[in-house]
mmCIF file of C-alpha atoms in Angstrom:
data_model
loop_
_atom_site.group_PDB
_atom_site.id
_atom_site.type_symbol
_atom_site.label_atom_id
_atom_site.label_comp_id
_atom_site.label_asym_id
_atom_site.label_seq_id
_atom_site.Cartn_x
_atom_site.Cartn_y
_atom_site.Cartn_z
ATOM 1 C CA UNK Q 10 -2.576 -3.065 -31.391
ATOM 2 C CA UNK Q 11 -6.309 -3.023 -29.610
ATOM 3 C CA UNK Q 12 -5.009 -1.656 -26.454
ATOM 4 C CA UNK Q 13 -2.623 0.641 -27.754
ATOM 5 C CA UNK Q 14 -5.077 2.448 -30.388
ATOM 6 C CA UNK Q 15 -7.328 2.979 -26.901
ATOM 7 C CA UNK Q 16 -5.330 3.141 -24.798
ATOM 8 C CA UNK Q 17 -3.534 6.578 -26.859
ATOM 9 C CA UNK Q 18 -6.927 7.686 -26.967
ATOM 10 C CA UNK Q 19 -7.536 8.062 -22.890
ATOM 11 C CA UNK Q 20 -4.471 10.473 -22.741
ATOM 12 C CA UNK Q 21 -5.691 11.820 -25.619
ATOM 13 C CA UNK Q 22 -9.359 13.114 -25.023
ATOM 14 C CA UNK Q 23 -9.292 15.218 -20.976
ATOM 15 C CA UNK Q 24 -6.388 17.585 -23.790
ATOM 16 C CA UNK Q 25 -9.717 17.606 -26.121
ATOM 17 C CA UNK Q 26 -12.397 17.904 -22.585
ATOM 18 C CA UNK Q 27 -9.814 20.464 -20.767
ATOM 19 C CA UNK Q 28 -13.163 22.525 -20.096
ATOM 20 C CA UNK Q 29 -15.358 19.628 -19.200
ATOM 21 C CA UNK Q 30 -13.059 17.301 -16.552
ATOM 22 C CA UNK Q 31 -15.015 17.015 -13.523
ATOM 23 C CA UNK Q 32 -11.857 15.022 -11.210
ATOM 24 C CA UNK Q 33 -8.576 12.941 -12.141
ATOM 25 C CA UNK Q 34 -8.365 9.909 -9.206
ATOM 26 C CA UNK Q 35 -5.290 8.368 -8.906
ATOM 27 C CA UNK Q 36 -4.301 5.823 -7.361
ATOM 28 C CA UNK Q 37 -3.133 1.995 -6.063
ATOM 29 C CA UNK Q 38 -5.025 -1.085 -6.623
ATOM 30 C CA UNK Q 39 -3.981 -5.101 -5.021
ATOM 31 C CA UNK Q 40 -3.699 -7.183 -8.027
ATOM 32 C CA UNK Q 41 -6.113 -10.517 -8.341
ATOM 33 C CA UNK Q 42 -7.229 -10.054 -4.993
ATOM 34 C CA UNK Q 43 -9.578 -12.992 -3.603
ATOM 35 C CA UNK Q 44 -12.931 -11.707 -3.088
ATOM 36 C CA UNK Q 45 -15.112 -15.602 -2.569
ATOM 37 C CA UNK Q 46 -13.388 -18.050 -5.387
ATOM 38 C CA UNK Q 47 -10.506 -17.970 -4.641
ATOM 39 C CA UNK Q 48 -9.725 -20.711 -7.378
ATOM 40 C CA UNK Q 49 -8.124 -17.570 -9.418
ATOM 41 C CA UNK Q 50 -6.392 -15.197 -6.281
ATOM 42 C CA UNK Q 51 -2.777 -14.778 -5.824
ATOM 43 C CA UNK Q 52 -2.075 -15.552 -9.969
ATOM 44 C CA UNK Q 53 -1.445 -12.371 -10.689
ATOM 45 C CA UNK Q 54 1.619 -10.587 -8.970
ATOM 46 C CA UNK Q 55 1.679 -6.430 -8.824
ATOM 47 C CA UNK Q 56 0.092 -3.840 -8.030
ATOM 48 C CA UNK Q 57 -1.684 -1.663 -10.193
ATOM 49 C CA UNK Q 58 -1.383 1.779 -10.752
ATOM 50 C CA UNK Q 59 -4.272 3.503 -11.526
ATOM 51 C CA UNK Q 60 -5.493 6.794 -13.498
ATOM 52 C CA UNK Q 61 -8.924 8.549 -13.882
ATOM 53 C CA UNK Q 62 -10.205 11.560 -15.823
ATOM 54 C CA UNK Q 63 -14.369 11.680 -14.675
ATOM 55 C CA UNK Q 64 -15.956 14.447 -17.072
ATOM 56 C CA UNK Q 65 -19.216 16.332 -15.596
ATOM 57 C CA UNK Q 66 -22.281 15.313 -16.202
ATOM 58 C CA UNK Q 67 -23.685 15.215 -20.062
ATOM 59 C CA UNK Q 68 -27.375 17.085 -19.445
ATOM 60 C CA UNK Q 69 -28.986 14.481 -21.953
ATOM 61 C CA UNK Q 70 -28.104 11.530 -18.448
ATOM 62 C CA UNK Q 71 -30.818 13.192 -16.071
ATOM 63 C CA UNK Q 72 -33.023 10.723 -16.842
ATOM 64 C CA UNK Q 73 -30.426 7.652 -15.477
ATOM 65 C CA UNK Q 74 -29.349 9.609 -12.299
ATOM 66 C CA UNK Q 75 -25.741 11.710 -13.867
ATOM 67 C CA UNK Q 76 -23.928 9.858 -14.844
ATOM 68 C CA UNK Q 77 -20.345 10.475 -14.973
ATOM 69 C CA UNK Q 78 -18.624 10.002 -18.396
ATOM 70 C CA UNK Q 79 -14.726 8.332 -17.394
ATOM 71 C CA UNK Q 80 -11.816 7.184 -18.518
ATOM 72 C CA UNK Q 81 -9.372 4.843 -17.060
ATOM 73 C CA UNK Q 82 -6.079 3.050 -17.381
ATOM 74 C CA UNK Q 83 -4.356 0.962 -14.889
ATOM 75 C CA UNK Q 84 -0.343 -0.135 -15.924
ATOM 76 C CA UNK Q 85 -0.007 -4.287 -13.368
ATOM 77 C CA UNK Q 86 4.042 -3.953 -12.455
ATOM 78 C CA UNK Q 87 5.393 -6.541 -12.509
ATOM 79 C CA UNK Q 88 3.772 -7.358 -15.889
ATOM 80 C CA UNK Q 89 0.735 -9.103 -15.484
ATOM 81 C CA UNK Q 90 -2.651 -7.439 -16.358
ATOM 82 C CA UNK Q 91 -3.735 -4.450 -17.641
ATOM 83 C CA UNK Q 92 -5.768 -2.474 -19.013
ATOM 84 C CA UNK Q 93 -7.965 0.143 -20.092
ATOM 85 C CA UNK Q 94 -11.442 1.622 -21.023
ATOM 86 C CA UNK Q 95 -14.345 3.928 -20.320
ATOM 87 C CA UNK Q 96 -17.723 4.307 -18.462
ATOM 88 C CA UNK Q 97 -20.080 5.297 -16.516
ATOM 89 C CA UNK Q 98 -19.883 6.220 -12.284
ATOM 90 C CA UNK Q 99 -22.806 7.846 -10.605
ATOM 91 C CA UNK Q 100 -21.826 10.135 -7.098
ATOM 92 C CA UNK Q 101 -24.624 9.633 -4.444
ATOM 93 C CA UNK Q 102 -23.744 12.095 -1.864
ATOM 94 C CA UNK Q 103 -25.390 10.068 1.482
ATOM 95 C CA UNK Q 104 -23.251 12.159 4.477
ATOM 96 C CA UNK Q 105 -21.371 15.234 3.449
ATOM 97 C CA UNK Q 106 -18.638 14.718 2.615
ATOM 98 C CA UNK Q 107 -18.934 11.178 1.966
ATOM 99 C CA UNK Q 108 -19.478 9.954 -1.950
ATOM 100 C CA UNK Q 109 -20.672 6.590 -2.812
ATOM 101 C CA UNK Q 110 -20.539 5.599 -6.233
ATOM 102 C CA UNK Q 111 -20.989 3.087 -8.148
ATOM 103 C CA UNK Q 112 -20.162 2.030 -11.788
ATOM 104 C CA UNK Q 113 -20.258 0.029 -14.837
ATOM 105 C CA UNK Q 114 -17.914 0.286 -17.866
ATOM 106 C CA UNK Q 115 -15.788 -2.010 -20.594
ATOM 107 C CA UNK Q 116 -12.490 -2.384 -20.729
ATOM 108 C CA UNK Q 117 -10.211 -2.877 -23.306
ATOM 109 C CA UNK Q 118 -6.335 -5.486 -21.785
ATOM 110 C CA UNK Q 119 -3.622 -7.042 -22.636
ATOM 111 C CA UNK Q 120 -3.575 -10.518 -20.096
ATOM 112 C CA UNK Q 121 -3.897 -14.219 -21.536
ATOM 113 C CA UNK Q 122 -8.141 -14.680 -22.891
ATOM 114 C CA UNK Q 123 -7.398 -18.334 -23.289
ATOM 115 C CA UNK Q 124 -4.824 -22.083 -22.337
ATOM 116 C CA UNK Q 125 -2.718 -21.982 -25.349
ATOM 117 C CA UNK Q 126 -1.986 -25.654 -24.338
ATOM 118 C CA UNK Q 127 -4.193 -28.597 -26.022
ATOM 119 C CA UNK Q 128 -7.124 -29.148 -23.147
ATOM 120 C CA UNK Q 129 -5.803 -32.207 -20.720
ATOM 121 C CA UNK Q 130 -2.447 -32.002 -20.534
ATOM 122 C CA UNK Q 131 -0.107 -31.269 -18.735
ATOM 123 C CA UNK Q 132 1.121 -28.651 -19.807
ATOM 124 C CA UNK Q 133 -2.350 -26.372 -19.993
ATOM 125 C CA UNK Q 134 -3.213 -28.045 -16.384
ATOM 126 C CA UNK Q 135 0.413 -25.556 -15.233
ATOM 127 C CA UNK Q 136 -0.600 -23.393 -17.400
ATOM 128 C CA UNK Q 137 -3.478 -22.689 -15.679
ATOM 129 C CA UNK Q 138 -2.540 -23.327 -12.305
ATOM 130 C CA UNK Q 139 -0.432 -20.040 -12.746
ATOM 131 C CA UNK Q 140 -2.331 -18.153 -15.127
ATOM 132 C CA UNK Q 141 -5.735 -15.652 -14.671
ATOM 133 C CA UNK Q 142 -7.633 -17.174 -17.816
ATOM 134 C CA UNK Q 143 -9.821 -14.317 -19.664
ATOM 135 C CA UNK Q 144 -12.036 -15.968 -22.205
ATOM 136 C CA UNK Q 145 -12.141 -11.463 -23.474
ATOM 137 C CA UNK Q 146 -9.795 -8.965 -25.167
ATOM 138 C CA UNK Q 147 -12.645 -7.631 -24.144
ATOM 139 C CA UNK Q 148 -14.894 -7.374 -20.540
ATOM 140 C CA UNK Q 149 -16.595 -5.285 -17.898
ATOM 141 C CA UNK Q 150 -15.682 -3.378 -15.435
ATOM 142 C CA UNK Q 151 -17.217 -2.687 -12.491
ATOM 143 C CA UNK Q 152 -16.609 -0.113 -9.569
ATOM 144 C CA UNK Q 153 -17.017 0.190 -5.757
ATOM 145 C CA UNK Q 154 -17.050 3.458 -4.553
ATOM 146 C CA UNK Q 155 -16.503 5.437 -0.856
ATOM 147 C CA UNK Q 156 -14.903 8.324 -1.087
ATOM 148 C CA UNK Q 157 -14.064 11.520 1.185
ATOM 149 C CA UNK Q 158 -13.774 15.071 0.958
ATOM 150 C CA UNK Q 159 -10.816 16.595 3.071
ATOM 151 C CA UNK Q 160 -10.740 19.755 1.389
ATOM 152 C CA UNK Q 161 -12.364 21.462 -1.544
ATOM 153 C CA UNK Q 162 -10.240 19.356 -3.433
ATOM 154 C CA UNK Q 163 -9.020 16.473 -2.216
ATOM 155 C CA UNK Q 164 -10.845 13.717 -1.654
ATOM 156 C CA UNK Q 165 -8.963 10.193 -0.417
ATOM 157 C CA UNK Q 166 -11.283 7.425 -2.339
ATOM 158 C CA UNK Q 167 -11.668 3.576 -1.788
ATOM 159 C CA UNK Q 168 -12.522 1.533 -4.808
ATOM 160 C CA UNK Q 169 -13.231 -1.949 -4.867
ATOM 161 C CA UNK Q 170 -13.770 -3.058 -9.424
ATOM 162 C CA UNK Q 171 -14.775 -7.101 -10.988
ATOM 163 C CA UNK Q 172 -13.818 -7.125 -14.297
ATOM 164 C CA UNK Q 173 -15.595 -10.241 -16.219
ATOM 165 C CA UNK Q 174 -17.456 -10.421 -19.456
ATOM 166 C CA UNK Q 175 -19.931 -12.345 -17.869
ATOM 167 C CA UNK Q 176 -20.783 -14.657 -20.665
ATOM 168 C CA UNK Q 177 -21.743 -12.120 -22.807
ATOM 169 C CA UNK Q 178 -19.147 -10.631 -24.868
ATOM 170 C CA UNK Q 179 -17.178 -13.951 -24.804
ATOM 171 C CA UNK Q 180 -17.249 -17.984 -24.817
ATOM 172 C CA UNK Q 181 -16.187 -20.412 -22.000
ATOM 173 C CA UNK Q 182 -13.059 -18.621 -20.027
ATOM 174 C CA UNK Q 183 -14.180 -16.019 -17.168
ATOM 175 C CA UNK Q 184 -12.641 -17.008 -14.484
ATOM 176 C CA UNK Q 185 -12.166 -12.538 -14.282
ATOM 177 C CA UNK Q 186 -9.539 -10.339 -12.328
ATOM 178 C CA UNK Q 187 -10.481 -8.506 -9.097
ATOM 179 C CA UNK Q 188 -8.764 -5.333 -7.387
ATOM 180 C CA UNK Q 189 -9.339 -3.654 -4.355
ATOM 181 C CA UNK Q 190 -7.044 -0.146 -3.552
ATOM 182 C CA UNK Q 191 -7.083 3.315 -2.343
ATOM 183 C CA UNK Q 192 -7.425 6.471 -4.770
ATOM 184 C CA UNK Q 193 -6.643 10.139 -4.033
ATOM 185 C CA UNK Q 194 -8.983 12.651 -5.972
ATOM 186 C CA UNK Q 195 -8.431 15.711 -6.579
ATOM 187 C CA UNK Q 196 -11.839 17.903 -8.312
ATOM 188 C CA UNK Q 197 -12.327 20.777 -10.365
ATOM 189 C CA UNK Q 198 -15.579 21.692 -9.514
#
Protein backbone atom coordinates (compact mmCIF):
# COMPACT_ATOMS: atom_id res chain seq x y z
CA UNK A 1 0.00 0.00 0.00
CA UNK A 2 2.83 2.39 0.92
CA UNK A 3 4.48 1.71 -2.45
CA UNK A 4 1.30 2.32 -4.48
CA UNK A 5 0.59 5.59 -2.68
CA UNK A 6 4.15 6.81 -3.18
CA UNK A 7 4.08 5.86 -6.88
CA UNK A 8 0.85 7.88 -7.34
CA UNK A 9 2.54 10.94 -5.83
CA UNK A 10 5.46 10.48 -8.25
CA UNK A 11 3.19 10.86 -11.24
CA UNK A 12 1.17 13.77 -9.85
CA UNK A 13 4.12 15.87 -8.65
CA UNK A 14 5.47 16.81 -12.11
CA UNK A 15 2.12 18.18 -13.28
CA UNK A 16 1.82 20.30 -10.15
CA UNK A 17 5.32 21.71 -10.60
CA UNK A 18 5.62 21.90 -14.41
CA UNK A 19 7.31 25.30 -14.34
CA UNK A 20 10.18 24.05 -12.14
CA UNK A 21 10.98 20.77 -13.91
CA UNK A 22 14.64 20.78 -14.91
CA UNK A 23 14.85 17.52 -16.86
CA UNK A 24 13.24 14.16 -17.60
CA UNK A 25 15.31 10.97 -17.61
CA UNK A 26 14.29 7.58 -19.01
CA UNK A 27 16.49 4.53 -19.12
CA UNK A 28 17.17 0.83 -18.84
CA UNK A 29 18.99 -0.63 -15.83
CA UNK A 30 20.75 -3.99 -15.55
CA UNK A 31 19.08 -5.30 -12.37
CA UNK A 32 20.88 -6.89 -9.40
CA UNK A 33 24.43 -6.84 -10.79
CA UNK A 34 27.58 -8.02 -9.03
CA UNK A 35 29.76 -5.18 -7.76
CA UNK A 36 31.73 -6.39 -4.75
CA UNK A 37 29.54 -9.01 -3.03
CA UNK A 38 28.62 -11.80 -5.42
CA UNK A 39 26.32 -13.58 -2.92
CA UNK A 40 23.31 -11.48 -3.92
CA UNK A 41 23.97 -10.85 -7.60
CA UNK A 42 21.77 -12.57 -10.14
CA UNK A 43 19.17 -13.70 -7.58
CA UNK A 44 16.65 -11.50 -9.39
CA UNK A 45 16.32 -11.35 -13.16
CA UNK A 46 15.10 -8.87 -15.72
CA UNK A 47 15.92 -5.28 -16.41
CA UNK A 48 14.40 -2.23 -14.79
CA UNK A 49 12.81 0.57 -16.79
CA UNK A 50 13.72 3.74 -14.89
CA UNK A 51 12.10 7.15 -15.10
CA UNK A 52 13.02 10.30 -13.24
CA UNK A 53 11.76 13.86 -13.02
CA UNK A 54 14.44 16.28 -11.81
CA UNK A 55 13.54 19.76 -10.56
CA UNK A 56 15.42 23.06 -10.54
CA UNK A 57 17.44 23.55 -7.37
CA UNK A 58 15.65 25.84 -4.89
CA UNK A 59 17.68 28.77 -3.58
CA UNK A 60 17.74 27.49 0.01
CA UNK A 61 19.74 24.42 -1.11
CA UNK A 62 22.60 26.70 -2.19
CA UNK A 63 24.25 26.17 1.20
CA UNK A 64 24.85 22.50 0.31
CA UNK A 65 25.96 22.96 -3.31
CA UNK A 66 22.58 23.51 -5.01
CA UNK A 67 21.44 19.91 -5.51
CA UNK A 68 18.40 19.18 -7.65
CA UNK A 69 15.42 17.45 -6.00
CA UNK A 70 14.10 14.47 -7.95
CA UNK A 71 11.36 11.85 -7.94
CA UNK A 72 11.87 8.52 -9.67
CA UNK A 73 10.38 5.10 -10.30
CA UNK A 74 12.00 1.89 -11.53
CA UNK A 75 9.89 -1.07 -12.69
CA UNK A 76 11.34 -4.56 -13.14
CA UNK A 77 10.34 -6.32 -16.37
CA UNK A 78 10.35 -9.82 -14.78
CA UNK A 79 8.26 -8.97 -11.71
CA UNK A 80 11.28 -8.74 -9.40
CA UNK A 81 11.94 -5.72 -7.16
CA UNK A 82 10.49 -2.40 -8.35
CA UNK A 83 10.83 0.84 -6.40
CA UNK A 84 9.98 4.52 -6.31
CA UNK A 85 11.40 7.43 -4.35
CA UNK A 86 12.94 10.83 -4.27
CA UNK A 87 16.05 12.65 -3.18
CA UNK A 88 18.75 15.11 -4.20
CA UNK A 89 21.26 15.05 -7.07
CA UNK A 90 24.22 17.34 -7.50
CA UNK A 91 25.32 18.30 -11.01
CA UNK A 92 28.94 19.30 -11.57
CA UNK A 93 30.06 20.09 -15.12
CA UNK A 94 33.78 19.19 -15.14
CA UNK A 95 34.38 19.63 -18.90
CA UNK A 96 32.19 21.39 -21.43
CA UNK A 97 29.19 19.09 -21.91
CA UNK A 98 30.35 16.47 -19.36
CA UNK A 99 28.65 16.26 -15.97
CA UNK A 100 29.30 14.20 -12.83
CA UNK A 101 26.04 13.70 -10.91
CA UNK A 102 26.14 12.01 -7.49
CA UNK A 103 22.83 11.56 -5.71
CA UNK A 104 21.30 10.45 -2.43
CA UNK A 105 17.67 9.57 -1.79
CA UNK A 106 15.04 7.34 -0.26
CA UNK A 107 12.90 4.67 -1.94
CA UNK A 108 10.07 2.29 -1.13
CA UNK A 109 10.13 -1.11 -2.84
CA UNK A 110 7.99 -4.19 -3.38
CA UNK A 111 10.79 -6.77 -3.03
CA UNK A 112 11.40 -9.35 -0.32
CA UNK A 113 12.24 -8.06 3.15
CA UNK A 114 12.88 -11.23 5.17
CA UNK A 115 12.82 -14.99 4.76
CA UNK A 116 9.33 -16.34 5.56
CA UNK A 117 10.66 -19.76 6.61
CA UNK A 118 12.14 -20.69 10.01
CA UNK A 119 15.91 -20.16 10.24
CA UNK A 120 17.97 -23.30 9.77
CA UNK A 121 15.36 -25.19 7.75
CA UNK A 122 15.97 -26.41 4.22
CA UNK A 123 13.05 -24.25 3.03
CA UNK A 124 14.82 -21.16 4.45
CA UNK A 125 18.10 -22.11 2.75
CA UNK A 126 16.35 -22.68 -0.59
CA UNK A 127 14.41 -19.40 -0.33
CA UNK A 128 17.58 -17.40 0.49
CA UNK A 129 19.36 -18.91 -2.51
CA UNK A 130 16.80 -17.39 -4.89
CA UNK A 131 15.71 -14.13 -3.21
CA UNK A 132 17.41 -10.87 -2.30
CA UNK A 133 16.35 -10.16 1.29
CA UNK A 134 16.36 -6.38 1.68
CA UNK A 135 15.52 -6.26 5.40
CA UNK A 136 13.36 -3.13 5.22
CA UNK A 137 10.47 -1.84 3.08
CA UNK A 138 12.29 1.46 2.68
CA UNK A 139 15.86 1.88 1.49
CA UNK A 140 18.44 4.55 0.82
CA UNK A 141 19.35 5.11 -2.84
CA UNK A 142 22.82 6.32 -3.71
CA UNK A 143 23.71 7.00 -7.32
CA UNK A 144 26.64 8.07 -9.47
CA UNK A 145 26.06 9.26 -13.02
CA UNK A 146 28.20 10.49 -15.88
CA UNK A 147 26.25 12.61 -18.35
CA UNK A 148 27.24 13.80 -21.83
CA UNK A 149 25.26 16.60 -23.48
CA UNK A 150 24.95 16.01 -27.22
CA UNK A 151 22.73 19.03 -27.88
CA UNK A 152 21.20 21.91 -25.96
CA UNK A 153 18.22 19.76 -24.95
CA UNK A 154 19.41 16.14 -25.14
CA UNK A 155 22.00 14.14 -23.20
CA UNK A 156 22.92 10.52 -22.54
CA UNK A 157 23.81 9.25 -19.09
CA UNK A 158 25.56 6.20 -17.65
CA UNK A 159 24.29 5.58 -14.11
CA UNK A 160 25.08 3.26 -11.22
CA UNK A 161 22.79 3.00 -8.21
CA UNK A 162 22.87 1.12 -4.92
CA UNK A 163 19.82 0.43 -2.75
CA UNK A 164 20.30 -0.53 0.90
CA UNK A 165 19.06 0.35 4.37
CA UNK A 166 22.60 0.38 5.82
CA UNK A 167 21.40 -1.06 9.15
CA UNK A 168 19.81 2.36 9.79
CA UNK A 169 16.25 1.93 8.48
CA UNK A 170 15.94 -1.75 9.35
CA UNK A 171 17.58 -4.49 11.33
CA UNK A 172 18.77 -7.92 10.33
CA UNK A 173 19.09 -8.57 6.60
CA UNK A 174 20.73 -5.86 4.53
CA UNK A 175 21.61 -7.47 1.22
CA UNK A 176 20.91 -4.47 -1.02
CA UNK A 177 20.65 -4.17 -4.80
CA UNK A 178 23.04 -2.71 -7.35
CA UNK A 179 22.00 -1.54 -10.80
CA UNK A 180 23.88 -0.18 -13.80
CA UNK A 181 22.26 1.44 -16.80
CA UNK A 182 21.92 4.03 -19.51
CA UNK A 183 19.37 6.85 -19.61
CA UNK A 184 18.29 9.42 -22.17
CA UNK A 185 17.96 12.92 -20.70
CA UNK A 186 15.74 15.74 -21.96
CA UNK A 187 16.68 19.15 -20.47
CA UNK A 188 14.10 21.94 -20.24
CA UNK A 189 16.61 24.72 -19.45
